[in-house]
PDB file of C-alpha atoms in Angstrom:
ATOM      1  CA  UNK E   1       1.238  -1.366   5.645  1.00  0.00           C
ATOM      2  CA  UNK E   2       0.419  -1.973   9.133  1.00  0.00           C
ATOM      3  CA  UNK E   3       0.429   1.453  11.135  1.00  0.00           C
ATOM      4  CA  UNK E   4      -1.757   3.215  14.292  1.00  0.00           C
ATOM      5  CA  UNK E   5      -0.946   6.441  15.194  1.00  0.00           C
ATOM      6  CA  UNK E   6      -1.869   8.563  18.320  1.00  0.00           C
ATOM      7  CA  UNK E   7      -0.717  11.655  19.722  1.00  0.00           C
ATOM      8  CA  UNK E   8       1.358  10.621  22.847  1.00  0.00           C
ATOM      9  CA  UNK E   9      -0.031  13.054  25.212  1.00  0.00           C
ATOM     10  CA  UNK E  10      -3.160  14.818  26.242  1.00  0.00           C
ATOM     11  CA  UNK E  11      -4.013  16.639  29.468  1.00  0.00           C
ATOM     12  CA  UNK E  12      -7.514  17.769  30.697  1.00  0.00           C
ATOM     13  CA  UNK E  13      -9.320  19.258  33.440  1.00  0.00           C
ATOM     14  CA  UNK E  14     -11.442  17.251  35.921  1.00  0.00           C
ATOM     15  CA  UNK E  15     -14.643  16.885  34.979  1.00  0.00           C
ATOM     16  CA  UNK E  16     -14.146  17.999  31.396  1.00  0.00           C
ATOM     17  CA  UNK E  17     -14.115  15.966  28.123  1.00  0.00           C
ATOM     18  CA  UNK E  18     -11.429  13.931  27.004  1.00  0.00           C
ATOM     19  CA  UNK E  19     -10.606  12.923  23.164  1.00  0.00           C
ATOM     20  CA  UNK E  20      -7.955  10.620  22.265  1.00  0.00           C
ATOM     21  CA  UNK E  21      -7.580  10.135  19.136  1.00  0.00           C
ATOM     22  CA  UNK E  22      -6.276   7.359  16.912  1.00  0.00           C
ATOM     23  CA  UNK E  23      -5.839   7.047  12.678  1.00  0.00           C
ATOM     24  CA  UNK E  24      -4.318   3.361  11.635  1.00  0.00           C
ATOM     25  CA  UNK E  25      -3.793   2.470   7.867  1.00  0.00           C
ATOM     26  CA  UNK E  26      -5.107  -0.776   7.236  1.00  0.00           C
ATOM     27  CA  UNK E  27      -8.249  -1.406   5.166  1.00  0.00           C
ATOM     28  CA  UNK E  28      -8.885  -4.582   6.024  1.00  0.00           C
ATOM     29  CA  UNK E  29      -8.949  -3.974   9.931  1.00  0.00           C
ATOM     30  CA  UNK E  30     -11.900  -6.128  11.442  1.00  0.00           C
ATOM     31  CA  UNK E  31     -12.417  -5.263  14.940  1.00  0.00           C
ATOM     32  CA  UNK E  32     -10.755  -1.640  16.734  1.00  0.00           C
ATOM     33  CA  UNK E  33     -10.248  -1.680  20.223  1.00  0.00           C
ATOM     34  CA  UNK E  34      -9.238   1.401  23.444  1.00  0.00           C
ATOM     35  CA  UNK E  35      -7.379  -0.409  25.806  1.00  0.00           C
ATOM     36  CA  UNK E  36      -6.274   1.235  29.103  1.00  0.00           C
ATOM     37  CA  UNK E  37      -2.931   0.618  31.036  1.00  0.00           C
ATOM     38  CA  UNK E  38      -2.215   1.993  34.267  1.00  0.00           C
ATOM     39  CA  UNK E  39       1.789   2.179  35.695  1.00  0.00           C
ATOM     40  CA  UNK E  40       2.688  -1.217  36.112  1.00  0.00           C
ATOM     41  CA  UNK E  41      -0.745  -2.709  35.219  1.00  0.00           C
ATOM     42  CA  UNK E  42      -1.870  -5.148  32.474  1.00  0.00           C
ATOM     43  CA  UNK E  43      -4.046  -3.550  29.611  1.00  0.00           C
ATOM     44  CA  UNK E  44      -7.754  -3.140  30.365  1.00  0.00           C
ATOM     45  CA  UNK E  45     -10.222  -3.554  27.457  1.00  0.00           C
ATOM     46  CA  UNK E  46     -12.603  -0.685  27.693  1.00  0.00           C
ATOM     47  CA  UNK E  47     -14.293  -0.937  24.613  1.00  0.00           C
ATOM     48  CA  UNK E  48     -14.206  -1.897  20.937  1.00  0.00           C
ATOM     49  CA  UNK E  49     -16.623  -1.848  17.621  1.00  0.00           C
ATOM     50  CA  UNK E  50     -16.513  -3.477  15.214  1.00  0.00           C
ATOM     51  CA  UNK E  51     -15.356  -2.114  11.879  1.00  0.00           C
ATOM     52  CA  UNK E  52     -19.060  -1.871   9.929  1.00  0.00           C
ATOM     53  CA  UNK E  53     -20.131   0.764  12.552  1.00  0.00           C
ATOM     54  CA  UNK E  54     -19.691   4.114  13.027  1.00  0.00           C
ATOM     55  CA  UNK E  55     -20.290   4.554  16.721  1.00  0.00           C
ATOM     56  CA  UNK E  56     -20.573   2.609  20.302  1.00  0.00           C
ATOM     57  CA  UNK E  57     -21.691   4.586  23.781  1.00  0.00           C
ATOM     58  CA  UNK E  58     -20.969   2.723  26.633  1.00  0.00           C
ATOM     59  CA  UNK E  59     -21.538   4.655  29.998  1.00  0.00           C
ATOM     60  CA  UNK E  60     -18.766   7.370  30.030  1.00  0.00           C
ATOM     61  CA  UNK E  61     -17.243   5.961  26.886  1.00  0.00           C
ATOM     62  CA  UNK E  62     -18.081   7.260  23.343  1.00  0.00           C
ATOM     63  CA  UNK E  63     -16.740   5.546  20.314  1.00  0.00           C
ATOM     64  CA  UNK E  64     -16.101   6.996  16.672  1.00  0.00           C
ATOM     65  CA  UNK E  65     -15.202   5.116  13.449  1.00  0.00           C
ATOM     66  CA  UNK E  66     -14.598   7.342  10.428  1.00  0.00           C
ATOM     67  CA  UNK E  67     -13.731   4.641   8.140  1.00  0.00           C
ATOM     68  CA  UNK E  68     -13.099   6.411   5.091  1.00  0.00           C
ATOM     69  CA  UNK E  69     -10.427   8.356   6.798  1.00  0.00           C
ATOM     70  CA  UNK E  70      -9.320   5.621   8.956  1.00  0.00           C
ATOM     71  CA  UNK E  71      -9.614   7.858  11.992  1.00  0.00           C
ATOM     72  CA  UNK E  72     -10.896   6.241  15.842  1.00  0.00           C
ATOM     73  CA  UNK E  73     -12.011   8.505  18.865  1.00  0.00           C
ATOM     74  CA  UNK E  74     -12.484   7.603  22.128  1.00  0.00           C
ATOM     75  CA  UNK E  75     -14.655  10.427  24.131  1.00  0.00           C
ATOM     76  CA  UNK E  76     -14.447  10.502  27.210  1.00  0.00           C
ATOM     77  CA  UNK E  77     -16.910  12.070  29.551  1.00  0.00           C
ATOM     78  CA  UNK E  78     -17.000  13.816  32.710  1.00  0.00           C
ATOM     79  CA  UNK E  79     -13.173  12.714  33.351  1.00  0.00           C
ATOM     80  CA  UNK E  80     -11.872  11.560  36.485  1.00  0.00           C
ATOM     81  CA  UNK E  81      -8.539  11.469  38.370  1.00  0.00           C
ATOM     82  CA  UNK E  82      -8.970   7.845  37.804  1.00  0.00           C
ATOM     83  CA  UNK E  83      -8.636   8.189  34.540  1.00  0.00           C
ATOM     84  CA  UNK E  84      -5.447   9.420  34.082  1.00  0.00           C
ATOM     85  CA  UNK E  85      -3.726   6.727  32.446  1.00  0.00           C
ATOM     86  CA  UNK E  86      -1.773   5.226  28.810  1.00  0.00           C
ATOM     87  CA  UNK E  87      -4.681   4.514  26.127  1.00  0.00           C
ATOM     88  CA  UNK E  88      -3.754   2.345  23.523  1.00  0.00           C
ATOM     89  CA  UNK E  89      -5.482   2.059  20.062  1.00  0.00           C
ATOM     90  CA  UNK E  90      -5.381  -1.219  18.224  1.00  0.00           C
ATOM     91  CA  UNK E  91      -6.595  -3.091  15.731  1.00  0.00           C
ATOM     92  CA  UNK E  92      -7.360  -6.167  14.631  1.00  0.00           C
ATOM     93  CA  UNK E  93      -6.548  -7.545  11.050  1.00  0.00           C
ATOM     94  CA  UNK E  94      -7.260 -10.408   8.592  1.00  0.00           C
ATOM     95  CA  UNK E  95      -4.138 -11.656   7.362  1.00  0.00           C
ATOM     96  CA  UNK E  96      -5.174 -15.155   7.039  1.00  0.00           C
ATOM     97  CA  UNK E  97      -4.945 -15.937  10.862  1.00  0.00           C
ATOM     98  CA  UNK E  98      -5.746 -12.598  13.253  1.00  0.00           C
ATOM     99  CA  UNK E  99      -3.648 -10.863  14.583  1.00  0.00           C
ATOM    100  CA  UNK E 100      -3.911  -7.184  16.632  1.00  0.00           C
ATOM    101  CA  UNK E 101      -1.749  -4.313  16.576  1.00  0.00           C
ATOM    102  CA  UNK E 102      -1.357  -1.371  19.375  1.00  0.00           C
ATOM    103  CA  UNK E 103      -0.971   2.199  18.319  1.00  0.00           C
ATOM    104  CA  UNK E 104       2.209   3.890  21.068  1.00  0.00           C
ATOM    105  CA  UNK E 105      -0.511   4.997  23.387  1.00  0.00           C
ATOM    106  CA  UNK E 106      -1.745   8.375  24.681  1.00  0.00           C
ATOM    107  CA  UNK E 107      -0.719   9.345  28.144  1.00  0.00           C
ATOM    108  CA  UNK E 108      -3.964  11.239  29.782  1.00  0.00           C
ATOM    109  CA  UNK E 109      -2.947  13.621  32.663  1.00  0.00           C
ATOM    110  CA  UNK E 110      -6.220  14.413  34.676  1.00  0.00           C
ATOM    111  CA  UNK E 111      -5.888  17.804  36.910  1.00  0.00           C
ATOM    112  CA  UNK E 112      -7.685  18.035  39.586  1.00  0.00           C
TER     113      UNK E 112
ATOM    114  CA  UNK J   1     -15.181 -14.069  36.216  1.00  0.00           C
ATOM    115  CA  UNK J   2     -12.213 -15.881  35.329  1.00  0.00           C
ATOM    116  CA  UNK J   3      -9.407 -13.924  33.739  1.00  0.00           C
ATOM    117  CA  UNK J   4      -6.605 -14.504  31.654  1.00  0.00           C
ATOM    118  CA  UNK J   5      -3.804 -16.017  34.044  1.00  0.00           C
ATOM    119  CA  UNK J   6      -0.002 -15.542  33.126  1.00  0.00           C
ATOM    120  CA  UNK J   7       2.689 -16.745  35.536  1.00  0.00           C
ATOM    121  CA  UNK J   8       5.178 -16.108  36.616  1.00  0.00           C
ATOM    122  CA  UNK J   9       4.028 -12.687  37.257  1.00  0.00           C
ATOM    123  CA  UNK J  10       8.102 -11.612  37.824  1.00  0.00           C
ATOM    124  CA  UNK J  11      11.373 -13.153  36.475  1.00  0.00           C
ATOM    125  CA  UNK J  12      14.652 -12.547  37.050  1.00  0.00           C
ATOM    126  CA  UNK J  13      17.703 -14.171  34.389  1.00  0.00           C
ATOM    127  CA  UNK J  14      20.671 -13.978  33.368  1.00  0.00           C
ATOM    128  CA  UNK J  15      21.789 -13.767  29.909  1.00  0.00           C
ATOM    129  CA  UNK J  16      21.662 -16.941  28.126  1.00  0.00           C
ATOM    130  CA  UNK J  17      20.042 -18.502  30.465  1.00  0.00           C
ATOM    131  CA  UNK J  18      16.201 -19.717  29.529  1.00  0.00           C
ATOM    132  CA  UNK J  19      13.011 -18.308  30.850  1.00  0.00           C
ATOM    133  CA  UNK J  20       9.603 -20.170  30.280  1.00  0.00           C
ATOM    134  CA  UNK J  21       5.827 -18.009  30.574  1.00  0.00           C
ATOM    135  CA  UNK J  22       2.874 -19.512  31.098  1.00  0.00           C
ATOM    136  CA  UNK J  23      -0.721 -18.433  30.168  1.00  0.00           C
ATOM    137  CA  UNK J  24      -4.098 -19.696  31.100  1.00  0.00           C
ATOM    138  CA  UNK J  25      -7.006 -18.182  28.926  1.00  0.00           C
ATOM    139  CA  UNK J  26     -10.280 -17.545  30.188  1.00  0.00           C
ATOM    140  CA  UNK J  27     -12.158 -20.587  30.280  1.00  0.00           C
ATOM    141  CA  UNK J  28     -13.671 -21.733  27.121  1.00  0.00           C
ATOM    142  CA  UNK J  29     -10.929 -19.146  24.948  1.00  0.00           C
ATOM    143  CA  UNK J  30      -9.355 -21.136  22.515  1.00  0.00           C
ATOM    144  CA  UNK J  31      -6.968 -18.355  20.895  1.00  0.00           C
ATOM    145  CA  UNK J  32      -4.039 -16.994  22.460  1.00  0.00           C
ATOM    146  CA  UNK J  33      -1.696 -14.538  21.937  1.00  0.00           C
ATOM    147  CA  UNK J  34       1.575 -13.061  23.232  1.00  0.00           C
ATOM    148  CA  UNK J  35       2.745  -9.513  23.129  1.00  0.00           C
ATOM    149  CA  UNK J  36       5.859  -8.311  24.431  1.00  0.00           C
ATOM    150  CA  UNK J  37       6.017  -4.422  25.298  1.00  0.00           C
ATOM    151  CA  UNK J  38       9.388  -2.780  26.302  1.00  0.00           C
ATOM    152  CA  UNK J  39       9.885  -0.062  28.614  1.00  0.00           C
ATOM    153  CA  UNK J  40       7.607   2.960  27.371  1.00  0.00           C
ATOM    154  CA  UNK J  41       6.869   1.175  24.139  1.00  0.00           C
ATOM    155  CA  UNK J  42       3.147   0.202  23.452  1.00  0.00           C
ATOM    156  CA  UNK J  43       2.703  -4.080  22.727  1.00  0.00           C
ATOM    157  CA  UNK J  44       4.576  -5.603  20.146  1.00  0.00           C
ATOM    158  CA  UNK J  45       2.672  -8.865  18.383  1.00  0.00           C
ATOM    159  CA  UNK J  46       4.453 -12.173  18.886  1.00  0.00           C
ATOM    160  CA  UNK J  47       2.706 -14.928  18.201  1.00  0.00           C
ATOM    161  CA  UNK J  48      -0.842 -16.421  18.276  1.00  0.00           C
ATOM    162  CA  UNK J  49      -2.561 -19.929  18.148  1.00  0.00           C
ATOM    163  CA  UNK J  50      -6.209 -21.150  17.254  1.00  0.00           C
ATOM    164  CA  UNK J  51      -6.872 -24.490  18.527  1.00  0.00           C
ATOM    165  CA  UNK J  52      -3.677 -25.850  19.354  1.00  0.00           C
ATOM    166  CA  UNK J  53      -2.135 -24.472  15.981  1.00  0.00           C
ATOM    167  CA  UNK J  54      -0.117 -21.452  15.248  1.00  0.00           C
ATOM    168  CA  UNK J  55      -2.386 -18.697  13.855  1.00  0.00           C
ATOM    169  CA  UNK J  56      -0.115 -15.914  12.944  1.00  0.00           C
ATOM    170  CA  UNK J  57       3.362 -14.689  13.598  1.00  0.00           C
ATOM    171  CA  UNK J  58       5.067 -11.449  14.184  1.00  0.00           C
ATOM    172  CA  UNK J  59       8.457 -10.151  15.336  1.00  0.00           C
ATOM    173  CA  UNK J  60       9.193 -13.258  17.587  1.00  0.00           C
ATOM    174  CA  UNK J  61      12.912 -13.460  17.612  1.00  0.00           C
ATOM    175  CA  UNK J  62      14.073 -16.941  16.589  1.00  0.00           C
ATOM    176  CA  UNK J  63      15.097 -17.677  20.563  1.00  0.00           C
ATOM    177  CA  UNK J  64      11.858 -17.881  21.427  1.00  0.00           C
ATOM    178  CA  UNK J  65       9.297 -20.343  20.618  1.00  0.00           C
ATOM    179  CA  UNK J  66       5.625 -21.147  22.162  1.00  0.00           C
ATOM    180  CA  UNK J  67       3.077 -23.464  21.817  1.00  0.00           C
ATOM    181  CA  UNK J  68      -0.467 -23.786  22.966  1.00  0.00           C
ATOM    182  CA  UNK J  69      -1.327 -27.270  24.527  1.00  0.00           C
ATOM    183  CA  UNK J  70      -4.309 -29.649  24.461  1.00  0.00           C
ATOM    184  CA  UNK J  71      -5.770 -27.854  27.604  1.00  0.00           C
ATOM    185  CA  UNK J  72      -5.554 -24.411  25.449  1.00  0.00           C
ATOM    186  CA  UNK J  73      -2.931 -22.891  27.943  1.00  0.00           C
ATOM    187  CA  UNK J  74       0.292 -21.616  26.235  1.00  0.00           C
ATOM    188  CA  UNK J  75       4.129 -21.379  26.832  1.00  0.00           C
ATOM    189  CA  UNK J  76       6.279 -18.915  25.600  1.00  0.00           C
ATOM    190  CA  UNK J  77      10.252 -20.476  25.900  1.00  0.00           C
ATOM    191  CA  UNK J  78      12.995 -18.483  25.299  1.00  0.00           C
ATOM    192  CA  UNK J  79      16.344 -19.243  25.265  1.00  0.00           C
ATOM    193  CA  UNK J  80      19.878 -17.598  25.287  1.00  0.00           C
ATOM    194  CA  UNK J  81      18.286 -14.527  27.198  1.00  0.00           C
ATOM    195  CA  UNK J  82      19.840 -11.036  26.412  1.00  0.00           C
ATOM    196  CA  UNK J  83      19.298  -7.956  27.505  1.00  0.00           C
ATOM    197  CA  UNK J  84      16.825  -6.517  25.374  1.00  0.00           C
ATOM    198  CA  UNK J  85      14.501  -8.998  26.174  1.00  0.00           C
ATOM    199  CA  UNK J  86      13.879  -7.268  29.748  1.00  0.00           C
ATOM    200  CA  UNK J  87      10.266  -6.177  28.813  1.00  0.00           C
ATOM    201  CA  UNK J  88       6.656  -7.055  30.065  1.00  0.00           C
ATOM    202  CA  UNK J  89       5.203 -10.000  27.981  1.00  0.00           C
ATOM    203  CA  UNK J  90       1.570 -10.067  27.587  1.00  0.00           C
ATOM    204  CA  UNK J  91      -0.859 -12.887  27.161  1.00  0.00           C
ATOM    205  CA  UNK J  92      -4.361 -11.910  25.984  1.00  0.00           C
ATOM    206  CA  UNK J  93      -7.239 -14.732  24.412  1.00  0.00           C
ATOM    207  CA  UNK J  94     -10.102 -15.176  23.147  1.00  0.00           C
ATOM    208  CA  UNK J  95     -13.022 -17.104  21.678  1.00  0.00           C
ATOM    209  CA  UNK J  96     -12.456 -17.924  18.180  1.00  0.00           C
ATOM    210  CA  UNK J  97      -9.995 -15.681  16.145  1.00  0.00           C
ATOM    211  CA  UNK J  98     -10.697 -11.959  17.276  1.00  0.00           C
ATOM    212  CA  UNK J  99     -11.813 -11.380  14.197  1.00  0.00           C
ATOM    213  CA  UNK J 100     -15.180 -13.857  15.106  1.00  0.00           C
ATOM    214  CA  UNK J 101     -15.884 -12.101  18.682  1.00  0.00           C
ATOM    215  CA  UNK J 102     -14.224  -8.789  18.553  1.00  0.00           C
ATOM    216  CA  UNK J 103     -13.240  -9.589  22.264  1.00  0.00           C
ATOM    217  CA  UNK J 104      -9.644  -9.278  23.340  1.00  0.00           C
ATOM    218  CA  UNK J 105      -8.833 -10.290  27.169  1.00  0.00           C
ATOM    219  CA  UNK J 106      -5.457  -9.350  28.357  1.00  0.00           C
ATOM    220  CA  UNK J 107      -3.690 -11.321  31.457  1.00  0.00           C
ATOM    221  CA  UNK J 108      -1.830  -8.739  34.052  1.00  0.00           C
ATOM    222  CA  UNK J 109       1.737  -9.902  32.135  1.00  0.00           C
ATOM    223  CA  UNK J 110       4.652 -11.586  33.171  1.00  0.00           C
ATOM    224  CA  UNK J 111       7.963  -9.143  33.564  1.00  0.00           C
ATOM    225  CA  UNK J 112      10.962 -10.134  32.708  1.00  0.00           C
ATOM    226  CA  UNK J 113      14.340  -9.067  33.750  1.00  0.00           C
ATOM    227  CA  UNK J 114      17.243 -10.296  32.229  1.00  0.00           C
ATOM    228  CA  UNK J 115      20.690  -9.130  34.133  1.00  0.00           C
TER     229      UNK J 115
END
Protein backbone atom coordinates (compact mmCIF):
# COMPACT_ATOMS: atom_id res chain seq x y z
CA UNK A 1 0.00 0.00 0.00
CA UNK A 2 0.71 3.56 -0.09
CA UNK A 3 2.32 4.70 3.35
CA UNK A 4 5.27 7.44 4.65
CA UNK A 5 6.00 7.53 8.02
CA UNK A 6 7.96 10.10 10.18
CA UNK A 7 8.36 10.69 13.69
CA UNK A 8 6.26 13.89 14.41
CA UNK A 9 8.72 15.66 16.46
CA UNK A 10 12.37 16.37 16.87
CA UNK A 11 14.14 19.11 18.81
CA UNK A 12 17.86 20.18 18.55
CA UNK A 13 20.32 22.56 19.68
CA UNK A 14 21.53 25.53 17.58
CA UNK A 15 24.18 24.83 15.64
CA UNK A 16 23.97 21.07 16.01
CA UNK A 17 22.84 18.36 13.51
CA UNK A 18 19.47 17.65 12.66
CA UNK A 19 18.03 14.12 11.26
CA UNK A 20 14.59 13.69 10.21
CA UNK A 21 13.83 10.75 9.24
CA UNK A 22 11.30 9.19 6.88
CA UNK A 23 10.48 5.13 5.84
CA UNK A 24 7.45 4.93 3.06
CA UNK A 25 6.33 1.46 1.65
CA UNK A 26 6.07 1.66 -1.89
CA UNK A 27 8.48 -0.08 -4.29
CA UNK A 28 7.73 1.52 -7.13
CA UNK A 29 8.32 5.18 -5.74
CA UNK A 30 10.14 7.27 -8.56
CA UNK A 31 11.22 10.48 -7.23
CA UNK A 32 11.42 11.31 -2.94
CA UNK A 33 11.18 14.69 -1.96
CA UNK A 34 11.83 17.05 1.90
CA UNK A 35 9.53 19.70 1.67
CA UNK A 36 9.48 22.47 4.34
CA UNK A 37 6.34 24.36 5.70
CA UNK A 38 6.51 27.14 7.95
CA UNK A 39 3.09 28.33 10.19
CA UNK A 40 0.84 29.50 7.72
CA UNK A 41 3.22 29.12 4.72
CA UNK A 42 2.99 27.07 1.48
CA UNK A 43 5.44 24.00 1.26
CA UNK A 44 9.00 24.78 0.17
CA UNK A 45 10.84 22.15 -1.93
CA UNK A 46 14.24 21.80 -0.42
CA UNK A 47 15.44 18.93 -2.08
CA UNK A 48 14.69 15.59 -3.71
CA UNK A 49 16.66 12.45 -5.48
CA UNK A 50 15.69 10.49 -7.40
CA UNK A 51 15.02 6.88 -6.47
CA UNK A 52 18.32 5.08 -8.32
CA UNK A 53 20.60 7.05 -5.90
CA UNK A 54 21.69 6.71 -2.68
CA UNK A 55 22.67 10.22 -1.72
CA UNK A 56 22.32 14.16 -2.72
CA UNK A 57 24.42 17.12 -0.69
CA UNK A 58 23.16 20.30 -1.35
CA UNK A 59 24.74 23.14 0.85
CA UNK A 60 23.43 22.42 4.43
CA UNK A 61 21.23 19.64 3.16
CA UNK A 62 22.31 15.92 3.11
CA UNK A 63 20.15 13.33 1.51
CA UNK A 64 19.96 9.43 2.22
CA UNK A 65 18.11 6.70 0.24
CA UNK A 66 18.33 3.22 1.76
CA UNK A 67 16.23 1.60 -0.74
CA UNK A 68 16.22 -1.80 0.38
CA UNK A 69 14.77 -0.70 3.63
CA UNK A 70 12.74 1.99 2.23
CA UNK A 71 14.18 4.42 4.74
CA UNK A 72 14.90 8.60 3.65
CA UNK A 73 17.08 11.04 5.82
CA UNK A 74 17.34 14.44 5.58
CA UNK A 75 20.65 15.81 7.54
CA UNK A 76 20.71 18.77 8.40
CA UNK A 77 23.76 20.78 9.23
CA UNK A 78 24.81 23.44 11.43
CA UNK A 79 20.94 24.17 12.29
CA UNK A 80 19.49 27.43 12.57
CA UNK A 81 16.58 29.15 14.37
CA UNK A 82 15.36 29.47 10.90
CA UNK A 83 14.98 26.21 10.60
CA UNK A 84 12.62 25.35 12.96
CA UNK A 85 9.80 24.32 10.99
CA UNK A 86 7.14 21.07 9.71
CA UNK A 87 9.26 18.74 7.21
CA UNK A 88 7.31 16.69 5.13
CA UNK A 89 8.51 13.46 3.34
CA UNK A 90 6.87 12.44 0.11
CA UNK A 91 6.98 10.51 -2.62
CA UNK A 92 6.26 10.20 -5.88
CA UNK A 93 4.69 7.01 -7.54
CA UNK A 94 3.92 5.32 -10.91
CA UNK A 95 0.49 4.30 -10.91
CA UNK A 96 -0.11 4.85 -14.48
CA UNK A 97 -0.40 8.74 -14.19
CA UNK A 98 1.93 10.30 -11.09
CA UNK A 99 0.89 11.11 -8.36
CA UNK A 100 2.86 12.24 -4.80
CA UNK A 101 2.15 11.43 -1.37
CA UNK A 102 3.27 13.44 2.00
CA UNK A 103 4.39 11.56 5.03
CA UNK A 104 2.46 13.71 8.52
CA UNK A 105 5.54 15.80 8.82
CA UNK A 106 8.20 16.32 11.52
CA UNK A 107 7.93 19.41 13.60
CA UNK A 108 11.78 20.68 14.21
CA UNK A 109 12.10 22.88 17.38
CA UNK A 110 15.52 24.78 17.10
CA UNK A 111 16.84 26.14 20.71
CA UNK A 112 18.74 28.76 20.74
CA UNK B 1 11.34 33.32 -11.24
CA UNK B 2 7.83 32.77 -11.73
CA UNK B 3 6.05 30.66 -9.16
CA UNK B 4 3.13 28.66 -8.92
CA UNK B 5 0.12 31.22 -8.47
CA UNK B 6 -3.15 30.07 -6.60
CA UNK B 7 -5.92 32.59 -5.92
CA UNK B 8 -7.81 33.39 -4.04
CA UNK B 9 -5.25 33.25 -1.42
CA UNK B 10 -8.41 33.39 1.43
CA UNK B 11 -12.11 32.31 1.21
CA UNK B 12 -14.76 32.60 3.30
CA UNK B 13 -18.38 30.28 2.61
CA UNK B 14 -21.04 29.12 3.84
CA UNK B 15 -22.19 25.67 3.72
CA UNK B 16 -23.57 24.69 0.50
CA UNK B 17 -22.63 27.39 -1.03
CA UNK B 18 -19.76 26.92 -3.98
CA UNK B 19 -16.20 28.00 -3.85
CA UNK B 20 -13.98 28.01 -7.09
CA UNK B 21 -9.63 27.94 -6.79
CA UNK B 22 -7.59 28.92 -9.27
CA UNK B 23 -3.96 27.90 -10.11
CA UNK B 24 -1.41 29.24 -12.47
CA UNK B 25 1.72 26.89 -12.92
CA UNK B 26 5.02 28.09 -13.50
CA UNK B 27 5.40 28.97 -16.95
CA UNK B 28 6.05 26.23 -19.33
CA UNK B 29 4.55 23.41 -16.38
CA UNK B 30 2.11 21.45 -17.98
CA UNK B 31 1.06 19.13 -14.89
CA UNK B 32 -0.88 20.21 -12.06
CA UNK B 33 -1.96 19.03 -9.02
CA UNK B 34 -4.17 19.82 -6.01
CA UNK B 35 -3.69 18.84 -2.44
CA UNK B 36 -5.88 19.70 0.26
CA UNK B 37 -4.28 19.62 3.91
CA UNK B 38 -6.53 20.07 7.04
CA UNK B 39 -5.64 21.66 10.15
CA UNK B 40 -2.37 19.83 11.51
CA UNK B 41 -2.70 17.14 8.89
CA UNK B 42 0.18 16.85 6.26
CA UNK B 43 -1.33 17.17 2.18
CA UNK B 44 -3.85 14.95 1.08
CA UNK B 45 -3.67 14.08 -2.99
CA UNK B 46 -6.67 15.27 -4.98
CA UNK B 47 -6.34 15.32 -8.29
CA UNK B 48 -3.79 15.89 -11.12
CA UNK B 49 -3.77 16.66 -14.96
CA UNK B 50 -1.08 16.22 -17.82
CA UNK B 51 -1.85 18.27 -20.72
CA UNK B 52 -5.25 19.26 -20.32
CA UNK B 53 -6.27 15.60 -19.22
CA UNK B 54 -6.83 14.10 -15.88
CA UNK B 55 -3.69 12.19 -14.79
CA UNK B 56 -4.59 10.56 -11.58
CA UNK B 57 -7.14 10.77 -8.85
CA UNK B 58 -7.23 10.51 -5.15
CA UNK B 59 -9.63 11.19 -2.28
CA UNK B 60 -11.49 14.08 -4.15
CA UNK B 61 -14.91 14.00 -2.69
CA UNK B 62 -17.53 13.78 -5.45
CA UNK B 63 -18.50 17.77 -4.74
CA UNK B 64 -15.62 18.79 -6.13
CA UNK B 65 -14.44 18.68 -9.58
CA UNK B 66 -11.38 20.52 -11.53
CA UNK B 67 -10.12 20.83 -14.73
CA UNK B 68 -7.00 22.16 -16.30
CA UNK B 69 -7.62 24.53 -19.35
CA UNK B 70 -5.98 25.14 -22.74
CA UNK B 71 -3.67 27.83 -21.10
CA UNK B 72 -2.52 24.92 -18.50
CA UNK B 73 -4.05 26.88 -15.46
CA UNK B 74 -6.51 24.79 -13.33
CA UNK B 75 -9.82 25.17 -11.32
CA UNK B 76 -10.77 23.31 -8.51
CA UNK B 77 -15.00 23.81 -8.07
CA UNK B 78 -16.64 22.65 -5.27
CA UNK B 79 -19.98 22.66 -4.48
CA UNK B 80 -22.44 22.16 -1.50
CA UNK B 81 -19.55 23.35 0.91
CA UNK B 82 -19.49 21.71 4.45
CA UNK B 83 -17.59 22.07 7.14
CA UNK B 84 -14.89 19.76 6.83
CA UNK B 85 -13.82 21.21 3.84
CA UNK B 86 -12.27 24.30 5.89
CA UNK B 87 -8.62 23.28 5.05
CA UNK B 88 -5.67 24.84 2.99
CA UNK B 89 -5.78 23.57 -0.68
CA UNK B 90 -2.57 23.34 -2.42
CA UNK B 91 -1.64 23.69 -6.03
CA UNK B 92 1.85 22.45 -6.98
CA UNK B 93 3.11 21.70 -11.05
CA UNK B 94 5.41 20.69 -12.97
CA UNK B 95 7.10 19.83 -16.26
CA UNK B 96 5.99 16.61 -17.53
CA UNK B 97 4.61 14.01 -14.96
CA UNK B 98 6.93 14.26 -11.77
CA UNK B 99 7.98 11.17 -12.46
CA UNK B 100 9.99 12.77 -15.88
CA UNK B 101 11.63 15.86 -13.84
CA UNK B 102 11.56 14.89 -10.26
CA UNK B 103 10.59 18.64 -9.68
CA UNK B 104 7.56 19.47 -7.60
CA UNK B 105 6.66 23.40 -7.25
CA UNK B 106 4.11 24.20 -4.69
CA UNK B 107 1.88 27.60 -4.92
CA UNK B 108 1.50 29.44 -1.27
CA UNK B 109 -2.34 27.71 -1.16
CA UNK B 110 -5.62 29.00 -1.12
CA UNK B 111 -7.51 28.68 2.54
CA UNK B 112 -10.69 27.96 2.79
CA UNK B 113 -13.19 28.59 5.44
CA UNK B 114 -16.44 27.29 5.29
CA UNK B 115 -18.90 28.72 8.24
Amino acid sequence: GEDVEQSLFLSVREGDSSVINCTYTDSSSTYLYWYKQEPGAGLQLLTYIFSNMDMKQDQRLTVLLNKKDKHLSLRIADTQTGDSAIYFCAETLNTGGFKTIFGAGTRLFVKA
Amino acid sequence: AAGVIQSPRHLIKEKRETATLKCYPIPRHDTVYWYQQGPGQDPQFLISFYEKMQSDKGSIPDRFSAQQFSDYHSELNMSSLELGDSALYFCASSLGLAGDSGELFFGEGSRLTVL
